[in-house]
């Protein structure tokens, strides 16, 4: 009988460790997916930042012409476009030259809106993830606070208070 009790306890603790590991792994997958989605949006925005001036045959007031990048390699063009897109999405600047043409202005506005939305989503997902990983401690604190409110209630008599106070300990004593 004692052997079965030990096996049951070890199985339960192993299940709890597996459950905690699974929760942590799924949380990491969610964070990696979110970061991957943000990088994909940055890539799309960078390509759009370069595509629109290219479709207009690089007007003189666009950022590509001002930076003299019309005939540069595609790697340099992509790098600067991605940097410009990330700068807009994080709302930290416009690059060397602020947007002058109407299309550049609207691309910058679109980029900033998408970036602010991504930032809000990231903060929301991170907050939800942190709360979900710590749910057992939060539930314990809520229940112990509720117990404390019952114990210190003016309607609880002295005998009831000690009985309520001893109740969790009597459960563990019975289990052993």
PDB file of C-alpha atoms in Angstrom:
ATOM      1  CA  UNK A   1       0.000   0.000   0.000  1.00  0.00           C
ATOM      2  CA  UNK A   2       2.837   2.371   0.866  1.00  0.00           C
ATOM      3  CA  UNK A   3       4.517   1.483  -2.419  1.00  0.00           C
ATOM      4  CA  UNK A   4       1.389   2.408  -4.399  1.00  0.00           C
ATOM      5  CA  UNK A   5       1.136   5.686  -2.509  1.00  0.00           C
ATOM      6  CA  UNK A   6       4.756   6.537  -3.393  1.00  0.00           C
ATOM      7  CA  UNK A   7       4.192   5.609  -7.036  1.00  0.00           C
ATOM      8  CA  UNK A   8       1.079   7.772  -7.139  1.00  0.00           C
ATOM      9  CA  UNK A   9       2.909  10.763  -5.636  1.00  0.00           C
ATOM     10  CA  UNK A  10       5.818  10.396  -8.059  1.00  0.00           C
ATOM     11  CA  UNK A  11       3.473  10.063 -11.025  1.00  0.00           C
ATOM     12  CA  UNK A  12       1.531  13.143  -9.952  1.00  0.00           C
ATOM     13  CA  UNK A  13       4.706  15.189  -9.467  1.00  0.00           C
ATOM     14  CA  UNK A  14       6.025  13.982 -12.833  1.00  0.00           C
ATOM     15  CA  UNK A  15       2.772  15.021 -14.459  1.00  0.00           C
ATOM     16  CA  UNK A  16       3.004  18.458 -12.829  1.00  0.00           C
ATOM     17  CA  UNK A  17       6.574  18.898 -14.092  1.00  0.00           C
ATOM     18  CA  UNK A  18       5.484  17.828 -17.592  1.00  0.00           C
ATOM     19  CA  UNK A  19       2.504  20.186 -17.433  1.00  0.00           C
ATOM     20  CA  UNK A  20       4.684  23.133 -16.351  1.00  0.00           C
ATOM     21  CA  UNK A  21       7.255  22.317 -19.051  1.00  0.00           C
ATOM     22  CA  UNK A  22       4.515  22.066 -21.676  1.00  0.00           C
ATOM     23  CA  UNK A  23       3.044  25.424 -20.592  1.00  0.00           C
ATOM     24  CA  UNK A  24       6.467  27.050 -20.798  1.00  0.00           C
ATOM     25  CA  UNK A  25       7.150  25.517 -24.229  1.00  0.00           C
ATOM     26  CA  UNK A  26       3.791  26.637 -25.612  1.00  0.00           C
ATOM     27  CA  UNK A  27       4.410  30.115 -24.191  1.00  0.00           C
ATOM     28  CA  UNK A  28       7.774  30.278 -25.931  1.00  0.00           C
ATOM     29  CA  UNK A  29       6.193  29.155 -29.206  1.00  0.00           C
ATOM     30  CA  UNK A  30       3.586  31.912 -28.875  1.00  0.00           C
ATOM     31  CA  UNK A  31       6.279  34.545 -28.270  1.00  0.00           C
ATOM     32  CA  UNK A  32       8.409  33.277 -31.184  1.00  0.00           C
ATOM     33  CA  UNK A  33       5.335  33.341 -33.465  1.00  0.00           C
ATOM     34  CA  UNK A  34       4.566  36.897 -32.406  1.00  0.00           C
ATOM     35  CA  UNK A  35       8.136  38.062 -33.022  1.00  0.00           C
ATOM     36  CA  UNK A  36       8.165  36.262 -36.387  1.00  0.00           C
ATOM     37  CA  UNK A  37       4.932  37.977 -37.382  1.00  0.00           C
ATOM     38  CA  UNK A  38       6.372  41.363 -36.410  1.00  0.00           C
ATOM     39  CA  UNK A  39       9.510  40.702 -38.472  1.00  0.00           C
ATOM     40  CA  UNK A  40       7.355  39.661 -41.426  1.00  0.00           C
ATOM     41  CA  UNK A  41       5.390  42.915 -41.166  1.00  0.00           C
ATOM     42  CA  UNK A  42       8.685  44.846 -41.023  1.00  0.00           C
ATOM     43  CA  UNK A  43       9.847  43.024 -44.168  1.00  0.00           C
ATOM     44  CA  UNK A  44       6.607  43.786 -46.003  1.00  0.00           C
ATOM     45  CA  UNK A  45       6.742  47.418 -44.928  1.00  0.00           C
ATOM     46  CA  UNK A  46      10.377  47.722 -46.048  1.00  0.00           C
ATOM     47  CA  UNK A  47       9.531  46.246 -49.436  1.00  0.00           C
ATOM     48  CA  UNK A  48       6.576  48.625 -49.725  1.00  0.00           C
ATOM     49  CA  UNK A  49       8.800  51.576 -48.753  1.00  0.00           C
ATOM     50  CA  UNK A  50      11.017  50.797 -51.745  1.00  0.00           C
ATOM     51  CA  UNK A  51       8.344  49.504 -54.144  1.00  0.00           C
ATOM     52  CA  UNK A  52       6.229  52.656 -54.229  1.00  0.00           C
ATOM     53  CA  UNK A  53       9.084  55.001 -55.287  1.00  0.00           C
ATOM     54  CA  UNK A  54      10.277  52.371 -57.770  1.00  0.00           C
ATOM     55  CA  UNK A  55       6.828  52.213 -59.394  1.00  0.00           C
ATOM     56  CA  UNK A  56       6.942  56.010 -59.714  1.00  0.00           C
ATOM     57  CA  UNK A  57      10.373  55.796 -61.434  1.00  0.00           C
ATOM     58  CA  UNK A  58      12.149  57.276 -58.405  1.00  0.00           C
ATOM     59  CA  UNK A  59      10.945  60.906 -58.299  1.00  0.00           C
ATOM     60  CA  UNK A  60      13.515  63.498 -57.213  1.00  0.00           C
ATOM     61  CA  UNK A  61      11.863  64.093 -53.821  1.00  0.00           C
ATOM     62  CA  UNK A  62      11.678  60.413 -52.736  1.00  0.00           C
ATOM     63  CA  UNK A  63      14.021  58.980 -50.104  1.00  0.00           C
ATOM     64  CA  UNK A  64      15.751  56.646 -52.588  1.00  0.00           C
ATOM     65  CA  UNK A  65      16.764  59.518 -54.880  1.00  0.00           C
ATOM     66  CA  UNK A  66      17.784  61.778 -51.995  1.00  0.00           C
ATOM     67  CA  UNK A  67      20.076  59.050 -50.613  1.00  0.00           C
ATOM     68  CA  UNK A  68      21.467  58.392 -54.146  1.00  0.00           C
ATOM     69  CA  UNK A  69      20.533  54.719 -53.946  1.00  0.00           C
ATOM     70  CA  UNK A  70      18.799  54.269 -57.310  1.00  0.00           C
ATOM     71  CA  UNK A  71      21.644  52.191 -58.797  1.00  0.00           C
ATOM     72  CA  UNK A  72      22.920  50.534 -55.586  1.00  0.00           C
ATOM     73  CA  UNK A  73      22.859  46.766 -55.074  1.00  0.00           C
ATOM     74  CA  UNK A  74      19.595  45.197 -53.982  1.00  0.00           C
ATOM     75  CA  UNK A  75      21.166  44.250 -50.640  1.00  0.00           C
ATOM     76  CA  UNK A  76      21.928  47.871 -49.798  1.00  0.00           C
ATOM     77  CA  UNK A  77      18.532  49.021 -51.012  1.00  0.00           C
ATOM     78  CA  UNK A  78      16.767  46.342 -48.953  1.00  0.00           C
ATOM     79  CA  UNK A  79      18.837  47.123 -45.857  1.00  0.00           C
ATOM     80  CA  UNK A  80      18.049  50.835 -45.985  1.00  0.00           C
ATOM     81  CA  UNK A  81      14.380  50.189 -46.771  1.00  0.00           C
ATOM     82  CA  UNK A  82      14.116  47.753 -43.849  1.00  0.00           C
ATOM     83  CA  UNK A  83      15.871  50.218 -41.537  1.00  0.00           C
ATOM     84  CA  UNK A  84      13.527  52.986 -42.672  1.00  0.00           C
ATOM     85  CA  UNK A  85      10.489  50.751 -42.133  1.00  0.00           C
ATOM     86  CA  UNK A  86      11.631  49.715 -38.657  1.00  0.00           C
ATOM     87  CA  UNK A  87      12.365  53.324 -37.728  1.00  0.00           C
ATOM     88  CA  UNK A  88       8.862  54.291 -38.771  1.00  0.00           C
ATOM     89  CA  UNK A  89       7.242  51.304 -37.090  1.00  0.00           C
ATOM     90  CA  UNK A  90       8.983  52.045 -33.801  1.00  0.00           C
ATOM     91  CA  UNK A  91       8.176  55.764 -34.250  1.00  0.00           C
ATOM     92  CA  UNK A  92      11.794  56.759 -33.599  1.00  0.00           C
ATOM     93  CA  UNK A  93      12.497  58.760 -36.748  1.00  0.00           C
ATOM     94  CA  UNK A  94      12.143  59.308 -40.460  1.00  0.00           C
ATOM     95  CA  UNK A  95      15.697  58.538 -41.560  1.00  0.00           C
ATOM     96  CA  UNK A  96      18.073  61.177 -42.928  1.00  0.00           C
ATOM     97  CA  UNK A  97      15.331  63.060 -44.760  1.00  0.00           C
ATOM     98  CA  UNK A  98      11.755  63.560 -43.584  1.00  0.00           C
ATOM     99  CA  UNK A  99       9.072  62.615 -46.116  1.00  0.00           C
ATOM    100  CA  UNK A 100       8.347  65.365 -48.640  1.00  0.00           C
ATOM    101  CA  UNK A 101       6.135  63.837 -51.330  1.00  0.00           C
ATOM    102  CA  UNK A 102       2.536  62.912 -50.601  1.00  0.00           C
ATOM    103  CA  UNK A 103       3.158  59.187 -51.192  1.00  0.00           C
ATOM    104  CA  UNK A 104       6.108  59.199 -48.775  1.00  0.00           C
ATOM    105  CA  UNK A 105       3.982  60.963 -46.165  1.00  0.00           C
ATOM    106  CA  UNK A 106       1.180  58.410 -46.459  1.00  0.00           C
ATOM    107  CA  UNK A 107       3.602  55.487 -46.425  1.00  0.00           C
ATOM    108  CA  UNK A 108       5.151  56.892 -43.256  1.00  0.00           C
ATOM    109  CA  UNK A 109       1.736  57.304 -41.629  1.00  0.00           C
ATOM    110  CA  UNK A 110       0.761  53.747 -42.587  1.00  0.00           C
ATOM    111  CA  UNK A 111       4.054  52.442 -41.287  1.00  0.00           C
ATOM    112  CA  UNK A 112       3.628  54.209 -37.946  1.00  0.00           C
ATOM    113  CA  UNK A 113       0.070  52.928 -37.513  1.00  0.00           C
ATOM    114  CA  UNK A 114       1.109  49.338 -38.243  1.00  0.00           C
ATOM    115  CA  UNK A 115       4.077  49.679 -35.892  1.00  0.00           C
ATOM    116  CA  UNK A 116       1.989  51.074 -33.033  1.00  0.00           C
ATOM    117  CA  UNK A 117      -0.514  48.251 -33.506  1.00  0.00           C
ATOM    118  CA  UNK A 118       2.279  45.652 -33.429  1.00  0.00           C
ATOM    119  CA  UNK A 119       3.695  47.199 -30.265  1.00  0.00           C
ATOM    120  CA  UNK A 120       0.284  47.117 -28.564  1.00  0.00           C
ATOM    121  CA  UNK A 121      -0.223  43.486 -29.608  1.00  0.00           C
ATOM    122  CA  UNK A 122       3.210  42.520 -28.292  1.00  0.00           C
ATOM    123  CA  UNK A 123       2.606  44.178 -24.918  1.00  0.00           C
ATOM    124  CA  UNK A 124      -0.842  42.578 -24.667  1.00  0.00           C
ATOM    125  CA  UNK A 125       0.402  39.095 -25.544  1.00  0.00           C
ATOM    126  CA  UNK A 126       3.376  39.368 -23.193  1.00  0.00           C
ATOM    127  CA  UNK A 127       1.131  40.496 -20.332  1.00  0.00           C
ATOM    128  CA  UNK A 128      -1.364  37.684 -20.945  1.00  0.00           C
ATOM    129  CA  UNK A 129       1.474  35.184 -21.128  1.00  0.00           C
ATOM    130  CA  UNK A 130       3.005  36.302 -17.839  1.00  0.00           C
ATOM    131  CA  UNK A 131      -0.376  36.122 -16.129  1.00  0.00           C
ATOM    132  CA  UNK A 132      -1.137  32.665 -17.503  1.00  0.00           C
ATOM    133  CA  UNK A 133       2.216  31.272 -16.357  1.00  0.00           C
ATOM    134  CA  UNK A 134       1.615  32.440 -12.787  1.00  0.00           C
ATOM    135  CA  UNK A 135      -2.045  31.452 -12.505  1.00  0.00           C
ATOM    136  CA  UNK A 136      -1.639  28.883  -9.698  1.00  0.00           C
ATOM    137  CA  UNK A 137       0.032  31.384  -7.351  1.00  0.00           C
ATOM    138  CA  UNK A 138      -2.627  33.976  -8.150  1.00  0.00           C
ATOM    139  CA  UNK A 139      -5.433  31.479  -7.438  1.00  0.00           C
ATOM    140  CA  UNK A 140      -3.804  30.541  -4.132  1.00  0.00           C
ATOM    141  CA  UNK A 141      -3.528  34.184  -3.108  1.00  0.00           C
ATOM    142  CA  UNK A 142      -7.174  34.828  -4.027  1.00  0.00           C
ATOM    143  CA  UNK A 143      -8.348  31.864  -1.951  1.00  0.00           C
ATOM    144  CA  UNK A 144      -6.167  32.738   1.032  1.00  0.00           C
ATOM    145  CA  UNK A 145      -7.425  36.325   0.885  1.00  0.00           C
ATOM    146  CA  UNK A 146     -11.004  35.051   0.830  1.00  0.00           C
ATOM    147  CA  UNK A 147     -10.236  32.806   3.840  1.00  0.00           C
ATOM    148  CA  UNK A 148      -8.773  35.781   5.673  1.00  0.00           C
ATOM    149  CA  UNK A 149     -11.906  37.797   4.993  1.00  0.00           C
ATOM    150  CA  UNK A 150     -14.055  35.013   6.427  1.00  0.00           C
ATOM    151  CA  UNK A 151     -11.873  34.623   9.520  1.00  0.00           C
ATOM    152  CA  UNK A 152     -11.860  38.317  10.313  1.00  0.00           C
ATOM    153  CA  UNK A 153     -15.544  38.777   9.557  1.00  0.00           C
ATOM    154  CA  UNK A 154     -17.463  40.246  12.516  1.00  0.00           C
ATOM    155  CA  UNK A 155     -20.035  37.456  12.127  1.00  0.00           C
ATOM    156  CA  UNK A 156     -17.497  34.639  12.656  1.00  0.00           C
ATOM    157  CA  UNK A 157     -17.378  33.442  16.259  1.00  0.00           C
ATOM    158  CA  UNK A 158     -14.172  32.491  18.072  1.00  0.00           C
ATOM    159  CA  UNK A 159     -14.707  28.735  17.684  1.00  0.00           C
ATOM    160  CA  UNK A 160     -15.450  29.080  13.999  1.00  0.00           C
ATOM    161  CA  UNK A 161     -12.290  31.102  13.470  1.00  0.00           C
ATOM    162  CA  UNK A 162     -10.029  28.414  14.905  1.00  0.00           C
ATOM    163  CA  UNK A 163     -11.888  25.736  12.975  1.00  0.00           C
ATOM    164  CA  UNK A 164     -11.494  27.670   9.720  1.00  0.00           C
ATOM    165  CA  UNK A 165      -7.867  28.415  10.524  1.00  0.00           C
ATOM    166  CA  UNK A 166      -7.086  24.725  11.184  1.00  0.00           C
ATOM    167  CA  UNK A 167      -9.061  23.385   8.219  1.00  0.00           C
ATOM    168  CA  UNK A 168      -6.279  23.363   5.551  1.00  0.00           C
ATOM    169  CA  UNK A 169      -3.862  21.760   8.019  1.00  0.00           C
ATOM    170  CA  UNK A 170      -6.348  19.085   9.006  1.00  0.00           C
ATOM    171  CA  UNK A 171      -6.677  18.072   5.366  1.00  0.00           C
ATOM    172  CA  UNK A 172      -2.938  17.517   5.015  1.00  0.00           C
ATOM    173  CA  UNK A 173      -2.802  15.640   8.332  1.00  0.00           C
ATOM    174  CA  UNK A 174      -5.570  13.280   7.152  1.00  0.00           C
ATOM    175  CA  UNK A 175      -3.769  12.637   3.875  1.00  0.00           C
ATOM    176  CA  UNK A 176      -0.611  11.502   5.618  1.00  0.00           C
TER     177      UNK A 176
END
